[in-house]
Short mmCIF file of N, CA, C and O in Angstrom, two decimals:
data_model
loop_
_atom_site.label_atom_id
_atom_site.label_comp_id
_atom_site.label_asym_id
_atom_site.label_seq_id
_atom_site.Cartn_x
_atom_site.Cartn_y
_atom_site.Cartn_z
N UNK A 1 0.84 -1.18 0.00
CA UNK A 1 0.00 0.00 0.00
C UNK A 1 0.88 1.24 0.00
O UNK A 1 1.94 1.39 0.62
N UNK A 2 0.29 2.06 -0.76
CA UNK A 2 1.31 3.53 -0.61
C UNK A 2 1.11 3.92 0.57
O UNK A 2 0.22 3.54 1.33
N UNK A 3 2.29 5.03 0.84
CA UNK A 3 2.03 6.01 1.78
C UNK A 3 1.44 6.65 1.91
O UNK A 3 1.23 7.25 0.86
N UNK A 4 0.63 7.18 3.09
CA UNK A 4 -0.40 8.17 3.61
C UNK A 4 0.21 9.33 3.42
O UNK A 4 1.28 9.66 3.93
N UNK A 5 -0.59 10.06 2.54
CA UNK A 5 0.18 11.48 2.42
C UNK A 5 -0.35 12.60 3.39
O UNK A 5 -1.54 12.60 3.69
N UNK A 6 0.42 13.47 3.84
CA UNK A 6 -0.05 14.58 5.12
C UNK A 6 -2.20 14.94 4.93
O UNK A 6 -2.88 14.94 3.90
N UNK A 7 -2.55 15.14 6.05
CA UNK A 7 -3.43 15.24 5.98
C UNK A 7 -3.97 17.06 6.35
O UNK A 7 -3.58 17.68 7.34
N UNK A 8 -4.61 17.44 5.62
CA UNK A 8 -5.37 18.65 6.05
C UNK A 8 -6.16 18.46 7.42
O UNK A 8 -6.56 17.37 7.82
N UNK A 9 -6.31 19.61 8.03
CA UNK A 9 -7.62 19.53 9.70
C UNK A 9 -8.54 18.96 9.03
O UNK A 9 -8.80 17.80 9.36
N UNK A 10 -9.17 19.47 8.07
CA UNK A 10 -10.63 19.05 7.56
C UNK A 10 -10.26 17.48 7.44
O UNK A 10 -10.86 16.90 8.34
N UNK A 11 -9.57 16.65 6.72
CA UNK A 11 -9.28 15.32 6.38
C UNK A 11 -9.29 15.12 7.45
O UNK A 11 -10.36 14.60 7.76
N UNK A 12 -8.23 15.36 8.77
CA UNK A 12 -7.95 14.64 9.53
C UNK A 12 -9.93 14.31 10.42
O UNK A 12 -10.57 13.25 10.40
N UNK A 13 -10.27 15.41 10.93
CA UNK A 13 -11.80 15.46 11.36
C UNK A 13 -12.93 14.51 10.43
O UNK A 13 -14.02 14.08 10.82
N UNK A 14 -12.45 14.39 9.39
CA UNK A 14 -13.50 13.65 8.44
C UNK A 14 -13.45 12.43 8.85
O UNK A 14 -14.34 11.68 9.26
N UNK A 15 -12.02 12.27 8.64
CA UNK A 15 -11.62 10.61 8.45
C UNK A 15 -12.19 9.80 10.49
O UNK A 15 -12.87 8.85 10.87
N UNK A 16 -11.43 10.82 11.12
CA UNK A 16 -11.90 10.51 12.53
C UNK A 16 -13.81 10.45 12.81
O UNK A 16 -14.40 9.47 13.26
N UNK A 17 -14.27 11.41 12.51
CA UNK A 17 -15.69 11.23 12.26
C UNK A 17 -15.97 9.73 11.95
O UNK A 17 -16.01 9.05 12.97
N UNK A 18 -16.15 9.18 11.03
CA UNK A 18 -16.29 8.05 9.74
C UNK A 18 -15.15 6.77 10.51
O UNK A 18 -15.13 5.63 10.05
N UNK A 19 -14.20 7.21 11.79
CA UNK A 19 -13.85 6.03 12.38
C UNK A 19 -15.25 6.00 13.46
O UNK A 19 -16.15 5.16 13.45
N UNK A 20 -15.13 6.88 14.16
CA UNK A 20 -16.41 6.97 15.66
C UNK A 20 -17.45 6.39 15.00
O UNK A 20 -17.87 5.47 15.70
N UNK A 21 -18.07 6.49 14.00
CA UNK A 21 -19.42 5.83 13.00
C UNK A 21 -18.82 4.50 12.75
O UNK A 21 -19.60 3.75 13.34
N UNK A 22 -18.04 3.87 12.31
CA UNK A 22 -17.69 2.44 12.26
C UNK A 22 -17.42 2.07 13.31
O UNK A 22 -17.29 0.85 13.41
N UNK A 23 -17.23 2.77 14.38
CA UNK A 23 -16.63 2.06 15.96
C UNK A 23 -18.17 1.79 16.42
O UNK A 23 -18.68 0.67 16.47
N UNK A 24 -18.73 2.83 16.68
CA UNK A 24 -20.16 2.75 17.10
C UNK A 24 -21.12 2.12 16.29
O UNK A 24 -22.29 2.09 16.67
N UNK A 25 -20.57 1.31 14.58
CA UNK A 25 -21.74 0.43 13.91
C UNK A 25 -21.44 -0.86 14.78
O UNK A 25 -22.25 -1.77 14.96
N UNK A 26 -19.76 -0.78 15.43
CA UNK A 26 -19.26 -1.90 15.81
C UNK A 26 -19.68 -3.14 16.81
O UNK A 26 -19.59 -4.36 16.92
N UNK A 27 -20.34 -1.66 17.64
CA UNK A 27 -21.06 -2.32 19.13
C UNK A 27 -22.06 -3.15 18.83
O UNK A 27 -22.33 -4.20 19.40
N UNK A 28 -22.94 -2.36 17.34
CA UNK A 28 -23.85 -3.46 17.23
C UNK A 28 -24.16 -4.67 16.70
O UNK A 28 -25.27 -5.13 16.44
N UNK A 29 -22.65 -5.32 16.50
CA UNK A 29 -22.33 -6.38 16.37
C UNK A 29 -21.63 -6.52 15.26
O UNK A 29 -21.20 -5.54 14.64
N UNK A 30 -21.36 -8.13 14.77
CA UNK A 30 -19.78 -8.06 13.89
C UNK A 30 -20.38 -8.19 12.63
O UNK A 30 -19.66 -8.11 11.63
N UNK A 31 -21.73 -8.42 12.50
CA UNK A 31 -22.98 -8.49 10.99
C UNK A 31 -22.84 -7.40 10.42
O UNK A 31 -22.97 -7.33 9.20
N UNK A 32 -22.49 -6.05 11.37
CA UNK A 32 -23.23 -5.20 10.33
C UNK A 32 -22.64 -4.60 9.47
O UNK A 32 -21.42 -4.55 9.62
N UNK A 33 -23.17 -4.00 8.41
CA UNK A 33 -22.13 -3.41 6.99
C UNK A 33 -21.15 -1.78 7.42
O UNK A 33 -21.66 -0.69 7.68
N UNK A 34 -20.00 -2.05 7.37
CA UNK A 34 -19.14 -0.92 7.52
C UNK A 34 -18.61 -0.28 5.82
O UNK A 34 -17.88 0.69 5.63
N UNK A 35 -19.19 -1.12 4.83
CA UNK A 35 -18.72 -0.46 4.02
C UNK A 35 -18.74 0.26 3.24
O UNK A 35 -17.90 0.34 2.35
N UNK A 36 -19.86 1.08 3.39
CA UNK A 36 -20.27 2.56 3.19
C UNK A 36 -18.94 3.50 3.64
O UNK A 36 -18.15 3.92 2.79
N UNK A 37 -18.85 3.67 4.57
CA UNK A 37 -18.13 3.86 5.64
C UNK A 37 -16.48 3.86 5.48
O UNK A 37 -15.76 4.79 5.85
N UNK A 38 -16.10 2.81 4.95
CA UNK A 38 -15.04 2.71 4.28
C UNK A 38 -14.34 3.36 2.87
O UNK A 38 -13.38 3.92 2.34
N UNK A 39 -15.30 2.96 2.80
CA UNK A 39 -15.45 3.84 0.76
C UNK A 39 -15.19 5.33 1.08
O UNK A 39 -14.29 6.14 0.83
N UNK A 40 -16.14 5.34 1.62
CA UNK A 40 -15.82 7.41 2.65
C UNK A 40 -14.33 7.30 2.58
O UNK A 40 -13.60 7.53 1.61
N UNK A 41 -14.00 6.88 3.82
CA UNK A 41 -12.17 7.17 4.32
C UNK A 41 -11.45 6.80 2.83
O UNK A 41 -10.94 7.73 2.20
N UNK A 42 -11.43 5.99 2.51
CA UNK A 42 -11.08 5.75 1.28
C UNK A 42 -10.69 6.92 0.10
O UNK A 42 -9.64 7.26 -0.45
N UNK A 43 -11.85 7.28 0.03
CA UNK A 43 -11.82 8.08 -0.95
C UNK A 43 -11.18 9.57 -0.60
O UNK A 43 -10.68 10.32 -1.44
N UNK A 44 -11.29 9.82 0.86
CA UNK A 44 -10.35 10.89 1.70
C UNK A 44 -9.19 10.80 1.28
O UNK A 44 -8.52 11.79 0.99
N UNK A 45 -8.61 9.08 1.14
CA UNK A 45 -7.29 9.42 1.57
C UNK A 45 -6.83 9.24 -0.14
O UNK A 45 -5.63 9.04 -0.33
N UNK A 46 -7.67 9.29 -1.25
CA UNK A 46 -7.44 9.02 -2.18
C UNK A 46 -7.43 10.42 -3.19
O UNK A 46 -6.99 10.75 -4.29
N UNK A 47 -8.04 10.90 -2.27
CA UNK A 47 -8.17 12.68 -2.69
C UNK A 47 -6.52 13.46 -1.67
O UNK A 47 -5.80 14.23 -2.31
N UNK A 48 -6.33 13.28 -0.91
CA UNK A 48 -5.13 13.46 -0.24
C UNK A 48 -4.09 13.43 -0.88
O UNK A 48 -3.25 14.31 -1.04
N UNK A 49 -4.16 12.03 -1.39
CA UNK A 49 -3.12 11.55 -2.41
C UNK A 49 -2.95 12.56 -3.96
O UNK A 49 -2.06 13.18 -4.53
N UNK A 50 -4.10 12.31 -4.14
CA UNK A 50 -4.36 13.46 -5.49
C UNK A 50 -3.92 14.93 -5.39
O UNK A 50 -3.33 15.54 -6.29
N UNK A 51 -4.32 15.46 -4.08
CA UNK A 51 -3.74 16.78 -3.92
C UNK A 51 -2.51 16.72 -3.50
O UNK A 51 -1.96 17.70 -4.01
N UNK A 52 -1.66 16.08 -2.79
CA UNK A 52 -0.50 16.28 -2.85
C UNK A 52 0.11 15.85 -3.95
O UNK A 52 1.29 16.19 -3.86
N UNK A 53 -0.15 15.06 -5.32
CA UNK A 53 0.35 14.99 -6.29
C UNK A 53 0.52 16.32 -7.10
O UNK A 53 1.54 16.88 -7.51
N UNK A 54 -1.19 16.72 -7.21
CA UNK A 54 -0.95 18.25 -7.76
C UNK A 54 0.34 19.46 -6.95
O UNK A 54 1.31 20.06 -7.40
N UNK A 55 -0.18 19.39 -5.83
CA UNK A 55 1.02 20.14 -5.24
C UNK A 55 2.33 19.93 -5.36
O UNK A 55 2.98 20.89 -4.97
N UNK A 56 3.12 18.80 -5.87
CA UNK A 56 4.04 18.78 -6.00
C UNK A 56 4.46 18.59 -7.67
O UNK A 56 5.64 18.32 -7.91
N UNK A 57 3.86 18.69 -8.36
CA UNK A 57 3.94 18.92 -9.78
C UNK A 57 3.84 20.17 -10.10
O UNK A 57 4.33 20.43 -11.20
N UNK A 58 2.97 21.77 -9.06
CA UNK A 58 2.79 22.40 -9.10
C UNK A 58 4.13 23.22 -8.63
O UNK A 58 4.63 24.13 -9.29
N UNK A 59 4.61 22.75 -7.42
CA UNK A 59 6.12 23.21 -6.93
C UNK A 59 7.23 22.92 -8.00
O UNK A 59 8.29 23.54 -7.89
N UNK A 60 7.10 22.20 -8.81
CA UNK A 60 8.10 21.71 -9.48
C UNK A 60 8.43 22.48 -10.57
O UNK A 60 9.51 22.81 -11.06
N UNK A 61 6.58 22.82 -11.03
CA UNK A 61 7.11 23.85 -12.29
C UNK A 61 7.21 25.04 -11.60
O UNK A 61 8.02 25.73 -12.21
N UNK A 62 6.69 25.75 -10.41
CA UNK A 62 7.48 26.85 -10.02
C UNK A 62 8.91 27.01 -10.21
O UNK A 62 9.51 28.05 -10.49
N UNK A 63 9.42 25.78 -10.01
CA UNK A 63 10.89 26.12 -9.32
C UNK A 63 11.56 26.44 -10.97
O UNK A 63 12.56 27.14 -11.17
N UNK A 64 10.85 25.83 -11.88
CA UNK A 64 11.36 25.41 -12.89
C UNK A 64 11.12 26.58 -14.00
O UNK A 64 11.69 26.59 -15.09
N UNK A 65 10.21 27.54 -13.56
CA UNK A 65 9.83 28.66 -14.24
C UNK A 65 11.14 29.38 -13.21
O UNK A 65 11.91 30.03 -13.92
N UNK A 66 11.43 29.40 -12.08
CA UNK A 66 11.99 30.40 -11.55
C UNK A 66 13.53 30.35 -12.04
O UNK A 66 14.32 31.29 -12.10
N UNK A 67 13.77 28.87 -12.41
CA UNK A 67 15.30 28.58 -12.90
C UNK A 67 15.62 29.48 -13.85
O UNK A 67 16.62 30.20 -13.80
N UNK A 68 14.46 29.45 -15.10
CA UNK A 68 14.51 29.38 -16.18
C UNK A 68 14.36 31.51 -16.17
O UNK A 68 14.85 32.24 -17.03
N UNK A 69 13.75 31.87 -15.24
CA UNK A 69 13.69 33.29 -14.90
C UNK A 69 15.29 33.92 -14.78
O UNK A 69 15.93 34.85 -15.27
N UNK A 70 15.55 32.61 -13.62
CA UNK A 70 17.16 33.59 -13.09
C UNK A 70 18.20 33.70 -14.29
O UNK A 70 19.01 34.58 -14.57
N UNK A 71 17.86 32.33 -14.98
CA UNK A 71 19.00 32.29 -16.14
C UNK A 71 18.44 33.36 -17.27
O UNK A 71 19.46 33.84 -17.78
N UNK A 72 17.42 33.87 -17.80
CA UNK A 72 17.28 34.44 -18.50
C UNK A 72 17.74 36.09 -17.98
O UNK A 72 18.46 36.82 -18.66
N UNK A 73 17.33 36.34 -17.05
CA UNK A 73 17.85 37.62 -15.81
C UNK A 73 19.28 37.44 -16.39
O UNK A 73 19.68 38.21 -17.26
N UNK A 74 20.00 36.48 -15.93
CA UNK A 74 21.73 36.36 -16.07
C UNK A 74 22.11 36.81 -17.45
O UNK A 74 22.76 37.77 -17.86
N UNK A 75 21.58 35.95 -17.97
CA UNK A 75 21.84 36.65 -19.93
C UNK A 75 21.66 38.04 -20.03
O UNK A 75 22.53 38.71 -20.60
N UNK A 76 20.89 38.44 -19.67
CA UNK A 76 20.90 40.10 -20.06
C UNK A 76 21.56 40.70 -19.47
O UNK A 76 21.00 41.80 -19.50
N UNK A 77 22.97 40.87 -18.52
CA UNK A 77 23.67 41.34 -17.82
C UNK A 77 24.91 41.68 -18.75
O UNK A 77 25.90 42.23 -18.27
#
């Protein structure tokens, strides 16, 4: 399984929410369906994943516009 990528407050509160709801389907025994429930967190941590992908494809071409800034800066000197 991949790594859990950092979580936002909001993620972190979601995902904890959606545990207390599967803990508390828990009590009412080992029959009942959690996987509504799952699919939820799931998809949290699958959107997590997604945004820190964007974010770091997004840092990348910053840096990469800024390279490409300093060296053009340098040429005209």
């Amino acid at each position: 399984m991949a790594k859990d990528p950092k979580f936002t407050a909001r993620e972190v509160a979601q995902i904890g929410w959606y545990t207390a709801r599967m803990a508390k389907r828990g009590i009412a025994g080992e029959n009942v369906h959690l996987g509504d429930l799952e699919r939820k967190v799931e998809r949290i941590i699958d959107g997590a994943r997604e945004r820190e992908g964007k974010q770091a494809a997004d840092a990348a071409a910053a840096e990469k516009a800024a390279r490409k800034a300093a060296a053009k800066a340098k040429n005209r000197k």
